[in-house]
Tab-separated table of C-alpha atoms in Angstrom:
chain	number	residue	atom	x	y	z
J	15	MET	CA	-115.933	-23.680	15.512
J	16	THR	CA	-117.859	-23.670	18.763
J	17	LEU	CA	-120.514	-26.024	17.492
J	18	GLN	CA	-117.914	-28.431	16.180
J	19	LEU	CA	-116.100	-28.536	19.543
J	20	THR	CA	-119.266	-29.036	21.537
J	21	LYS	CA	-120.118	-32.060	19.448
J	22	LYS	CA	-116.725	-33.663	19.599
J	23	HIS	CA	-115.642	-33.569	23.202
J	24	SER	CA	-116.741	-36.301	25.584
J	25	PHE	CA	-115.441	-34.711	28.793
J	26	ASP	CA	-118.091	-35.211	31.457
J	27	MET	CA	-118.716	-31.826	33.037
J	28	VAL	CA	-119.886	-33.432	36.264
J	29	PHE	CA	-117.712	-36.484	36.867
J	30	ASP	CA	-114.549	-35.724	34.898
J	31	SER	CA	-114.336	-32.196	36.250
J	32	GLN	CA	-114.751	-33.573	39.790
J	33	LYS	CA	-111.849	-35.951	39.234
J	34	VAL	CA	-109.657	-33.269	37.692
J	35	PHE	CA	-110.475	-30.940	40.584
J	36	ARG	CA	-109.460	-33.522	43.172
J	37	LEU	CA	-106.144	-33.989	41.371
J	38	ILE	CA	-105.574	-30.227	41.261
J	39	LEU	CA	-106.471	-30.026	44.960
J	40	GLU	CA	-104.055	-32.864	45.725
J	41	VAL	CA	-101.130	-31.169	43.997
J	42	MET	CA	-101.985	-27.757	45.513
J	43	SER	CA	-102.117	-29.294	48.994
J	44	ASN	CA	-98.924	-31.270	48.446
J	45	PRO	CA	-96.557	-29.078	46.436
J	46	THR	CA	-93.953	-31.029	44.433
J	47	ARG	CA	-96.321	-34.014	44.116
J	48	ILE	CA	-97.213	-34.878	40.523
J	49	ALA	CA	-100.644	-36.009	39.300
J	50	ASN	CA	-101.613	-36.839	35.743
J	51	ILE	CA	-104.777	-35.486	34.114
J	52	MET	CA	-104.202	-36.802	30.580
J	53	GLU	CA	-106.956	-39.429	30.897
J	54	TYR	CA	-109.514	-36.642	31.279
J	55	ALA	CA	-107.914	-34.175	28.877
J	56	ASP	CA	-108.040	-36.866	26.179
J	57	ARG	CA	-111.825	-36.555	26.278
J	58	LEU	CA	-111.559	-32.999	25.000
J	59	SER	CA	-110.686	-31.947	21.519
J	60	GLY	CA	-109.501	-28.505	20.595
J	61	SER	CA	-106.146	-26.777	20.379
J	62	ASN	CA	-105.012	-27.552	23.935
J	63	PRO	CA	-107.033	-30.248	25.726
J	64	LEU	CA	-104.896	-30.040	28.899
J	65	PHE	CA	-105.670	-26.355	29.393
J	66	LEU	CA	-109.288	-26.979	28.461
J	67	ALA	CA	-109.611	-29.720	31.093
J	68	ILE	CA	-108.452	-27.281	33.766
J	69	ALA	CA	-110.665	-24.521	32.373
J	70	MET	CA	-113.712	-26.807	32.326
J	71	THR	CA	-113.014	-27.731	35.949
J	72	LEU	CA	-112.471	-24.291	37.441
J	73	LEU	CA	-113.825	-21.568	35.186
J	74	ASP	CA	-117.252	-20.117	34.598
J	75	ASN	CA	-118.670	-16.740	33.693
J	76	GLU	CA	-117.527	-15.290	37.019
J	77	ALA	CA	-113.865	-16.045	36.302
J	78	SER	CA	-111.597	-14.154	33.944
J	79	VAL	CA	-108.810	-15.599	31.873
J	80	ASP	CA	-105.885	-14.525	29.705
J	81	THR	CA	-104.324	-16.919	27.216
J	82	CYS	CA	-101.308	-14.766	26.318
J	83	GLY	CA	-102.336	-14.214	22.747
J	84	ASP	CA	-103.583	-17.714	21.943
J	85	HIS	CA	-106.828	-16.651	20.307
J	86	VAL	CA	-107.905	-20.177	19.414
J	87	LEU	CA	-107.616	-21.273	23.043
J	88	SER	CA	-109.427	-18.101	24.155
J	89	GLY	CA	-112.302	-18.915	21.852
J	90	GLU	CA	-112.522	-22.470	23.116
J	91	ILE	CA	-112.468	-21.422	26.775
J	92	VAL	CA	-115.139	-18.804	26.163
J	93	SER	CA	-117.284	-21.338	24.309
J	94	LEU	CA	-116.906	-24.209	26.733
J	95	ALA	CA	-116.421	-22.605	30.142
J	96	LEU	CA	-118.080	-19.223	29.465
J	97	ALA	CA	-115.140	-17.432	31.086
J	98	ARG	CA	-114.397	-13.779	30.346
J	99	ILE	CA	-111.256	-12.860	28.460
J	100	GLU	CA	-109.212	-10.156	30.166
J	101	THR	CA	-105.642	-8.897	30.086
J	102	VAL	CA	-102.698	-10.384	31.952
J	103	ASP	CA	-102.854	-7.793	34.736
J	104	THR	CA	-106.524	-8.376	35.550
J	105	ALA	CA	-107.135	-12.062	34.754
J	106	ASP	CA	-107.900	-14.588	37.502
J	107	PHE	CA	-106.324	-17.398	35.485
J	108	ILE	CA	-103.490	-17.064	32.996
J	109	PHE	CA	-102.778	-19.926	30.625
J	110	ILE	CA	-99.381	-19.787	28.984
J	111	SER	CA	-97.590	-22.289	26.793
J	112	ASP	CA	-95.053	-19.954	25.187
J	113	GLU	CA	-92.009	-20.125	27.444
J	114	SER	CA	-90.702	-16.797	26.242
J	115	GLY	CA	-93.730	-14.996	27.666
J	116	ILE	CA	-93.490	-16.231	31.255
J	117	LYS	CA	-91.437	-13.260	32.483
J	118	ASP	CA	-94.049	-10.812	31.296
J	119	VAL	CA	-96.821	-12.872	32.874
J	120	ILE	CA	-95.207	-13.217	36.294
J	121	GLU	CA	-94.205	-9.563	36.448
J	122	ASN	CA	-97.666	-8.335	35.534
J	123	ALA	CA	-100.112	-10.878	36.981
J	124	LYS	CA	-102.269	-9.480	39.765
J	125	CYS	CA	-101.110	-10.477	43.229
J	126	GLY	CA	-104.141	-9.453	45.303
J	127	THR	CA	-104.064	-7.059	48.217
J	128	LEU	CA	-103.276	-7.491	51.895
J	129	ALA	CA	-107.000	-7.343	52.618
J	130	ASP	CA	-108.082	-9.500	49.671
J	131	PRO	CA	-105.212	-11.808	48.766
J	132	GLN	CA	-107.622	-14.156	46.991
J	133	LYS	CA	-108.021	-11.555	44.245
J	134	SER	CA	-104.799	-12.778	42.709
J	135	ALA	CA	-103.904	-14.753	39.620
J	136	THR	CA	-103.279	-18.444	39.176
J	137	VAL	CA	-100.766	-18.976	36.384
J	138	VAL	CA	-101.087	-22.266	34.529
J	139	MET	CA	-97.961	-22.932	32.521
J	140	GLN	CA	-97.525	-25.711	30.023
J	141	TYR	CA	-94.064	-26.962	29.161
J	142	GLN	CA	-93.095	-29.413	26.468
J	143	ASN	CA	-91.718	-32.866	27.103
J	144	ASP	CA	-88.442	-32.636	25.325
J	145	ASN	CA	-85.130	-34.124	26.273
J	146	ARG	CA	-83.709	-31.005	27.835
J	147	PRO	CA	-82.209	-31.901	31.195
J	148	GLY	CA	-84.133	-30.701	34.217
J	149	SER	CA	-82.713	-29.368	37.425
J	150	ALA	CA	-83.391	-29.964	41.063
J	151	ILE	CA	-84.481	-27.295	43.506
J	152	THR	CA	-85.258	-27.552	47.181
J	153	LEU	CA	-88.585	-26.156	48.298
J	154	ALA	CA	-90.200	-25.555	51.680
J	155	GLY	CA	-93.560	-24.314	52.880
J	156	PRO	CA	-97.058	-25.491	53.808
J	157	GLY	CA	-97.848	-28.877	52.303
J	158	ILE	CA	-94.207	-29.968	52.418
J	159	ASP	CA	-92.832	-32.004	55.306
J	160	GLY	CA	-89.682	-30.041	56.043
J	161	GLN	CA	-88.052	-29.646	52.661
J	162	ALA	CA	-88.565	-31.429	49.363
J	163	VAL	CA	-86.478	-31.654	46.238
J	164	LEU	CA	-88.300	-30.999	42.991
J	165	LEU	CA	-86.816	-32.274	39.751
J	166	ALA	CA	-88.366	-30.134	37.048
J	167	PRO	CA	-87.581	-28.633	33.657
J	168	GLN	CA	-85.452	-25.515	33.788
J	169	VAL	CA	-88.283	-23.380	32.430
J	170	ALA	CA	-90.452	-24.256	35.448
J	171	ILE	CA	-87.636	-23.641	37.897
J	172	ASP	CA	-86.899	-20.292	36.288
J	173	ALA	CA	-90.581	-19.371	36.649
J	174	ILE	CA	-90.607	-20.291	40.357
J	175	LYS	CA	-87.443	-18.282	41.013
J	176	LEU	CA	-88.773	-15.355	39.014
J	177	ARG	CA	-91.941	-15.388	41.097
J	178	ASP	CA	-89.946	-15.468	44.338
J	179	ALA	CA	-87.898	-12.545	43.029
J	180	GLN	CA	-91.023	-10.380	42.921
J	181	ASN	CA	-90.851	-10.241	46.750
J	182	TYR	CA	-94.585	-10.000	47.231
J	183	GLU	CA	-95.584	-9.103	50.744
J	184	TYR	CA	-97.421	-12.212	51.916
J	185	PRO	CA	-100.372	-12.929	51.752
J	186	GLN	CA	-100.103	-11.246	48.360
J	187	GLY	CA	-98.694	-13.426	45.629
J	188	ILE	CA	-99.499	-15.638	42.683
J	189	ASP	CA	-99.991	-19.389	42.571
J	190	LEU	CA	-98.321	-21.520	39.927
J	191	LEU	CA	-99.593	-24.657	38.237
J	192	PHE	CA	-97.305	-26.468	35.812
J	193	ILE	CA	-98.434	-29.043	33.327
J	194	SER	CA	-96.293	-31.078	30.966
J	195	GLY	CA	-97.278	-32.080	27.453
J	196	ASN	CA	-98.162	-35.557	28.738
J	197	GLY	CA	-100.483	-34.258	31.445
J	198	ASP	CA	-98.224	-34.310	34.512
J	199	LEU	CA	-99.396	-31.580	36.838
J	200	PHE	CA	-97.702	-30.011	39.852
J	201	ALA	CA	-98.328	-26.838	41.816
J	202	ILE	CA	-96.257	-24.313	43.703
J	203	PRO	CA	-98.599	-22.117	45.784
J	204	ARG	CA	-97.427	-18.703	46.932
J	205	MET	CA	-96.147	-19.751	50.365
J	206	VAL	CA	-93.843	-22.421	48.976
J	207	LYS	CA	-90.399	-20.935	48.447
J	208	VAL	CA	-87.076	-22.020	47.049
J	209	VAL	CA	-84.564	-22.887	49.753
J	210	GLU	CA	-81.124	-21.664	48.691
I	3	MET	CA	-129.942	-41.587	43.876
I	4	ASN	CA	-132.537	-38.915	43.230
I	5	SER	CA	-132.045	-38.088	39.551
I	6	ASN	CA	-134.209	-34.968	39.762
I	7	TYR	CA	-131.179	-33.153	41.095
I	8	ASN	CA	-127.715	-32.632	39.657
I	9	TYR	CA	-125.080	-35.047	40.981
I	10	ALA	CA	-124.123	-33.795	44.458
I	11	PHE	CA	-127.111	-31.416	44.454
I	12	LEU	CA	-125.239	-28.198	43.614
I	13	ASP	CA	-125.221	-26.969	40.039
I	14	GLU	CA	-121.852	-27.152	38.301
I	15	GLY	CA	-121.402	-23.361	38.317
I	16	SER	CA	-121.711	-23.300	42.101
I	17	LYS	CA	-119.234	-26.142	42.445
I	18	ARG	CA	-116.712	-24.331	40.264
I	19	GLU	CA	-116.928	-21.184	42.352
I	20	ILE	CA	-116.526	-23.157	45.568
I	21	ARG	CA	-113.636	-25.124	44.045
I	22	ARG	CA	-111.831	-21.927	43.094
I	23	SER	CA	-112.293	-20.660	46.647
I	24	ILE	CA	-110.970	-23.946	48.065
I	25	LEU	CA	-107.793	-23.654	45.987
I	26	LYS	CA	-107.217	-20.073	47.166
I	27	ALA	CA	-107.847	-21.178	50.756
I	28	VAL	CA	-105.229	-23.926	50.398
I	29	ALA	CA	-102.757	-21.455	48.884
I	30	ILE	CA	-103.254	-18.974	51.762
I	31	PRO	CA	-103.541	-21.197	54.880
I	32	GLY	CA	-105.774	-19.758	57.591
I	33	TYR	CA	-107.158	-16.929	55.442
I	34	GLN	CA	-110.950	-16.797	55.172
I	35	VAL	CA	-111.856	-16.757	51.481
I	36	PRO	CA	-115.311	-15.262	50.846
I	37	PHE	CA	-117.636	-17.316	48.663
I	38	GLY	CA	-121.224	-17.205	47.431
I	39	SER	CA	-122.852	-19.548	49.907
I	40	ARG	CA	-125.764	-21.351	48.244
I	41	GLU	CA	-129.232	-22.142	49.484
I	42	LEU	CA	-129.602	-25.757	50.552
I	43	PRO	CA	-132.616	-27.747	51.719
I	44	ILE	CA	-131.359	-27.278	55.271
I	45	GLY	CA	-131.251	-24.167	57.445
I	46	ARG	CA	-128.109	-22.077	57.653
I	47	GLY	CA	-126.350	-22.920	60.884
I	48	TRP	CA	-126.915	-26.635	60.453
I	49	GLY	CA	-123.690	-27.339	58.644
I	50	THR	CA	-124.358	-25.782	55.258
I	51	GLY	CA	-120.757	-24.574	54.858
I	52	GLY	CA	-119.394	-28.054	55.430
I	53	ILE	CA	-122.065	-29.585	53.214
I	54	GLN	CA	-121.234	-27.248	50.327
I	55	LEU	CA	-117.566	-28.180	50.611
I	56	THR	CA	-118.424	-31.874	50.729
I	57	LEU	CA	-120.755	-31.608	47.731
I	58	SER	CA	-118.108	-29.759	45.714
I	59	LEU	CA	-115.464	-32.359	46.536
I	60	ILE	CA	-117.330	-35.627	46.419
I	61	GLY	CA	-117.257	-38.144	43.571
I	62	PRO	CA	-118.302	-41.748	42.969
I	63	SER	CA	-114.977	-43.157	44.199
I	64	ASP	CA	-115.249	-41.474	47.610
I	65	THR	CA	-116.199	-43.069	50.892
I	66	LEU	CA	-117.967	-40.644	53.195
I	67	LYS	CA	-118.041	-40.452	56.970
I	68	VAL	CA	-120.014	-37.799	58.847
I	69	ILE	CA	-119.639	-37.136	62.559
I	70	ASP	CA	-121.256	-34.729	64.965
I	71	GLN	CA	-119.434	-34.171	68.281
I	72	GLY	CA	-117.539	-37.371	67.500
I	73	SER	CA	-120.661	-39.455	66.974
I	74	ASP	CA	-121.627	-41.160	63.724
I	75	GLU	CA	-125.172	-41.617	64.944
I	76	SER	CA	-126.330	-38.168	66.012
I	77	VAL	CA	-129.208	-36.447	64.235
I	78	ASN	CA	-127.084	-33.897	62.389
I	79	ALA	CA	-124.592	-36.498	61.171
I	80	VAL	CA	-127.202	-39.034	60.111
I	81	ASN	CA	-129.261	-36.509	58.181
I	82	ILE	CA	-126.287	-34.949	56.404
I	83	LYS	CA	-125.109	-38.428	55.428
I	84	LYS	CA	-128.594	-39.295	54.148
I	85	PHE	CA	-128.779	-36.077	52.160
I	86	VAL	CA	-125.374	-36.522	50.511
I	87	CYS	CA	-126.163	-40.172	49.708
I	88	LEU	CA	-129.521	-39.184	48.234
I	89	CYS	CA	-127.796	-37.093	45.606
I	90	THR	CA	-124.566	-39.046	45.088
I	91	ASP	CA	-124.980	-42.728	46.043
I	92	VAL	CA	-121.484	-42.729	47.525
I	93	LYS	CA	-120.374	-45.421	49.926
I	94	THR	CA	-120.515	-44.434	53.594
I	95	THR	CA	-118.612	-45.737	56.562
I	96	ILE	CA	-118.170	-45.201	60.263
I	97	ASP	CA	-114.584	-46.455	60.150
I	98	THR	CA	-112.266	-43.427	60.153
I	99	ARG	CA	-109.528	-45.269	58.249
I	100	ASP	CA	-111.871	-46.279	55.387
I	101	ALA	CA	-113.167	-42.767	54.711
I	102	THR	CA	-111.663	-40.584	52.006
I	103	LEU	CA	-113.864	-37.648	52.952
I	104	ILE	CA	-114.973	-36.910	56.514
I	105	GLN	CA	-117.382	-34.157	57.429
I	106	THR	CA	-117.310	-33.197	61.066
I	107	ARG	CA	-118.967	-30.952	63.567
I	108	HIS	CA	-116.864	-30.020	66.581
I	109	ARG	CA	-114.365	-32.904	66.726
I	110	ILE	CA	-111.306	-34.298	64.989
I	111	PRO	CA	-111.298	-38.125	65.026
I	112	GLU	CA	-108.991	-39.819	67.521
I	113	ILE	CA	-107.385	-41.963	64.818
I	114	PRO	CA	-104.744	-39.883	62.997
I	115	LEU	CA	-105.807	-39.124	59.421
I	116	ASP	CA	-103.532	-39.916	56.499
I	117	ASN	CA	-102.473	-37.849	53.522
I	118	GLY	CA	-105.207	-39.128	51.249
I	119	GLN	CA	-108.018	-38.019	53.555
I	120	ILE	CA	-109.843	-34.701	53.719
I	121	LEU	CA	-111.557	-33.499	56.890
I	122	VAL	CA	-114.334	-30.947	56.282
I	123	PHE	CA	-115.403	-28.854	59.274
I	124	GLN	CA	-118.779	-27.231	59.761
I	125	VAL	CA	-118.019	-23.787	61.140
I	126	PRO	CA	-120.620	-21.551	62.810
I	127	ILE	CA	-118.415	-18.474	63.383
I	128	PRO	CA	-115.253	-18.441	61.286
I	129	GLU	CA	-113.972	-15.071	62.516
I	130	PRO	CA	-111.669	-15.523	65.543
I	131	LEU	CA	-111.595	-11.762	66.131
I	132	ARG	CA	-115.362	-11.485	66.485
I	133	ILE	CA	-115.127	-11.632	70.290
I	134	VAL	CA	-113.010	-8.479	70.262
I	135	GLU	CA	-114.436	-6.652	67.230
I	136	ALA	CA	-118.013	-6.797	65.967
I	137	ARG	CA	-117.495	-5.138	62.574
I	138	GLU	CA	-116.503	-7.357	59.649
I	139	GLU	CA	-114.891	-4.398	57.909
I	140	ALA	CA	-112.642	-3.849	60.924
I	141	THR	CA	-111.679	-7.504	61.405
I	142	LYS	CA	-110.777	-7.755	57.727
I	143	LYS	CA	-108.445	-4.787	58.145
I	144	MET	CA	-106.973	-6.308	61.303
I	145	HIS	CA	-106.163	-9.526	59.416
I	146	ALA	CA	-104.683	-7.511	56.542
I	147	GLU	CA	-102.411	-5.626	58.933
I	148	LYS	CA	-101.765	-8.645	61.151
I	149	ASP	CA	-103.073	-6.538	64.010
I	150	TYR	CA	-103.887	-9.134	66.633
I	151	ALA	CA	-103.178	-6.995	69.709
I	152	PRO	CA	-106.841	-7.017	70.906
I	153	MET	CA	-106.817	-10.812	70.715
I	154	TRP	CA	-103.690	-11.058	72.848
I	155	LEU	CA	-105.208	-8.550	75.252
I	156	GLN	CA	-108.302	-10.729	75.546
I	157	LEU	CA	-106.121	-13.679	76.555
I	158	TYR	CA	-104.144	-11.524	78.980
I	159	GLU	CA	-107.295	-10.173	80.645
I	160	SER	CA	-108.513	-13.713	81.070
I	161	LEU	CA	-105.252	-14.607	82.825
I	162	VAL	CA	-105.468	-11.570	85.111
I	163	LYS	CA	-109.085	-12.232	86.059
I	164	TYR	CA	-109.128	-16.029	86.314
I	165	LYS	CA	-105.454	-17.039	86.461
I	166	LYS	CA	-105.903	-19.069	83.307
I	167	VAL	CA	-107.147	-18.699	79.739
I	168	THR	CA	-110.823	-19.536	79.957
I	169	ILE	CA	-111.637	-20.173	76.295
I	170	PRO	CA	-113.181	-23.665	76.411
I	171	SER	CA	-113.438	-24.492	72.704
I	172	GLU	CA	-112.667	-22.931	69.306
I	173	TYR	CA	-109.355	-21.868	70.827
I	174	PRO	CA	-107.667	-19.458	68.365
I	175	CYS	CA	-104.464	-20.521	66.679
I	176	MET	CA	-101.791	-18.899	64.565
I	177	VAL	CA	-101.311	-20.407	61.116
I	178	GLU	CA	-97.804	-20.258	59.665
I	179	GLY	CA	-97.071	-17.218	61.827
I	180	ARG	CA	-99.450	-15.050	59.795
I	181	TYR	CA	-103.180	-15.572	60.321
I	182	VAL	CA	-105.078	-16.039	63.549
I	183	MET	CA	-107.668	-18.685	62.774
I	184	ASN	CA	-110.724	-20.105	64.467
I	185	PRO	CA	-110.396	-23.895	64.347
I	186	SER	CA	-114.217	-24.198	64.659
I	187	PRO	CA	-115.691	-25.255	68.022
I	188	ILE	CA	-113.411	-28.233	68.524
I	189	PRO	CA	-112.268	-28.776	72.123
I	190	LYS	CA	-108.771	-27.611	73.034
I	191	PHE	CA	-107.949	-31.324	73.209
I	192	ASP	CA	-108.058	-31.431	69.393
I	193	ASN	CA	-105.994	-28.292	68.680
I	194	PRO	CA	-102.626	-30.110	68.543
I	195	LYS	CA	-104.024	-32.413	65.834
I	196	LEU	CA	-104.110	-29.437	63.453
I	197	HIS	CA	-100.351	-28.857	63.690
I	198	LYS	CA	-98.243	-30.456	60.936
I	199	ALA	CA	-100.994	-32.954	60.155
I	200	GLU	CA	-100.837	-35.409	57.277
I	201	CYS	CA	-104.328	-34.662	55.959
I	202	LEU	CA	-106.005	-31.629	54.409
I	203	TYR	CA	-108.373	-29.680	56.658
I	204	LEU	CA	-111.100	-27.610	55.013
I	205	PHE	CA	-113.429	-25.300	56.934
I	206	GLY	CA	-116.779	-24.115	55.585
I	207	ALA	CA	-119.028	-21.461	57.116
I	208	GLY	CA	-122.277	-21.332	55.118
I	209	ARG	CA	-124.022	-18.573	57.040
I	210	GLU	CA	-120.913	-16.386	57.183
I	211	LYS	CA	-119.931	-17.296	53.586
I	212	LYS	CA	-116.299	-18.158	54.264
I	213	ILE	CA	-113.984	-21.024	53.355
I	214	TYR	CA	-110.548	-21.590	54.833
I	215	ALA	CA	-108.030	-24.394	54.899
I	216	ILE	CA	-105.000	-25.954	56.486
I	217	PRO	CA	-102.911	-27.992	54.053
I	218	PRO	CA	-100.830	-30.923	55.327
I	219	HIS	CA	-97.599	-30.155	57.224
I	220	THR	CA	-98.701	-26.628	58.103
I	221	GLU	CA	-97.674	-24.917	61.324
I	222	VAL	CA	-100.769	-24.326	63.455
I	223	LEU	CA	-99.976	-23.178	66.987
I	224	PRO	CA	-102.505	-22.217	69.659
I	225	LEU	CA	-102.093	-18.640	70.903
I	226	ALA	CA	-100.159	-18.735	74.153
I	227	PHE	CA	-97.700	-16.672	76.140
I	228	ASP	CA	-94.102	-17.808	76.639
I	229	ASP	CA	-94.597	-18.153	80.390
I	230	VAL	CA	-98.192	-19.459	80.204
I	231	PRO	CA	-98.209	-22.365	77.776
I	232	PHE	CA	-101.314	-23.647	76.045
I	233	GLU	CA	-103.126	-26.303	78.049
I	234	ARG	CA	-105.718	-28.704	76.763
I	235	GLU	CA	-108.387	-30.446	78.795
I	236	SER	CA	-107.069	-33.031	81.207
I	237	PHE	CA	-108.849	-36.298	81.833
I	238	LEU	CA	-106.318	-37.480	84.368
I	239	GLY	CA	-107.689	-40.361	86.424
I	240	LYS	CA	-110.724	-40.797	84.174
I	241	LYS	CA	-111.345	-43.418	81.538
I	242	CYS	CA	-114.056	-44.464	79.112
I	243	ARG	CA	-116.599	-46.659	80.863
I	244	GLN	CA	-117.068	-48.682	77.687
I	245	CYS	CA	-113.601	-49.259	76.217
I	246	GLY	CA	-111.376	-48.168	79.092
I	247	SER	CA	-109.416	-45.647	76.987
I	248	GLU	CA	-107.545	-43.089	79.045
I	249	ASN	CA	-106.081	-40.984	76.253
I	250	THR	CA	-109.189	-39.865	74.347
I	251	TYR	CA	-111.553	-36.913	74.657
I	252	LEU	CA	-114.283	-38.017	77.067
I	253	ASP	CA	-117.899	-36.946	77.341
I	254	GLU	CA	-119.253	-36.583	80.864
I	255	ILE	CA	-122.633	-38.231	81.349
I	256	PHE	CA	-124.697	-37.534	84.429
I	257	ASP	CA	-127.304	-39.906	85.790
I	258	ALA	CA	-129.934	-37.667	87.378
I	259	GLN	CA	-131.433	-40.512	89.408
I	260	THR	CA	-128.267	-41.864	90.988
I	261	GLY	CA	-126.228	-38.686	90.772
I	262	GLU	CA	-123.427	-40.727	89.270
I	263	LYS	CA	-121.048	-39.328	86.621
I	264	PHE	CA	-119.804	-41.485	83.776
I	265	TYR	CA	-117.209	-40.829	81.158
I	266	GLN	CA	-117.139	-42.262	77.688
I	267	CYS	CA	-115.309	-41.632	74.420
I	268	SER	CA	-116.745	-38.804	72.366
I	269	ASP	CA	-115.435	-40.537	69.208
I	270	THR	CA	-117.896	-43.423	68.925
I	271	SER	CA	-116.092	-45.090	66.017
I	272	TYR	CA	-112.816	-45.164	67.949
I	273	CYS	CA	-114.623	-46.507	71.016
I	274	LEU	CA	-116.242	-49.313	69.003
I	275	GLU	CA	-112.902	-50.287	67.528
I	276	ALA	CA	-111.196	-50.191	70.930
I	277	ARG	CA	-113.928	-52.404	72.404
I	278	SER	CA	-113.575	-54.909	69.572
I	279	HIS	CA	-109.833	-55.160	70.346
I	280	VAL	CA	-110.586	-55.616	74.050
I	281	SER	CA	-113.139	-58.377	73.363
I	282	LYS	CA	-110.580	-60.221	71.193
């Protein structure tokens, strides 16, 4: 399996990962902005090229990951990015595409400590492009000029509200990255909150 | 481009670690994220933190500008630019507006940066509390507990002794009401440019192994008392001898033979542009 994947993908570990990183940085710095990484994910084969593109950009053997039971994806990330597989409560990155598991992930992901808030998880959630109507929420925080309205699928909005409901004492918290099935990426870092 | 090295010099594993730290720094504005600072063919203290950030960010579509104390032509800026070009072949510029990535030592350009630009600072001492507490373990705890009383006391003592806050540069600021941050040794003149800016600011300290960030539209306020507001340097009555600008940060130049003092823009790119407008 590993050998087959290594032969098939044409993702450039130097240049494509640099471009994907800049897009991730752009959406993290400007929450509610959407960037598309499909062009680069298309150069990867495997069970979930979008997750793999992010993994190839950010992960190495010093980072740990949980894929919420997706053993095929785990194997691919281990093979390609050399990341360590850990459980949801200890992983640095959590990749989840099963919407029903998001509650468990957000409630158990590590949120860092007051002294070391960087030792917290980044949750990367994939949602499907179906025709379910989205909703609008108003968000505020660093990276947003005043307030901004985000039109997103309900599953993403529920995840953001669920995270806010954890009432982490800042700077503790978890950072959320959302990616649609067609590669649209947006981020909601821990300081960005829903304005009721 | 020197093909004996990886693109942008650093190996991909190092870039990934630095990139992860950058994302955490953006998510927690003002917090110093520790990272494994790499060896570079340049001594620590010569901008290695900024260089590592630049090398982890840069790609073929970037246009790079490097400044040192506002100047595109100083030794530090020229050599960093040469080094980055040697291992990337990126386009360089001295025009602030054309650059997508700007590495700087001790200044923020006079021309406001836009949302697509990233300003990378070289930081010698990232810890703002170092002047009141020598132990890293203690300053880390102070940040965790938001215990900034010794810092306020330092400012108060300065007021009592000298009737004003005497910190000349790297004036501490409060980021989003949570972290006291050292904005690197920029003059106080540049502090307001950090507040609610359009661009992304990234700070790299290679020797101290820390990365921190200010995302766009982030509240960054200099520490000040209600009845003693923050004051930046005043150049009232002075202007640049070359372009005539009266609203820029000016360098004072002393002629030892005549005893005369001159003032000119510290931001050489801005000064050049201003002069070209004057000549037209």
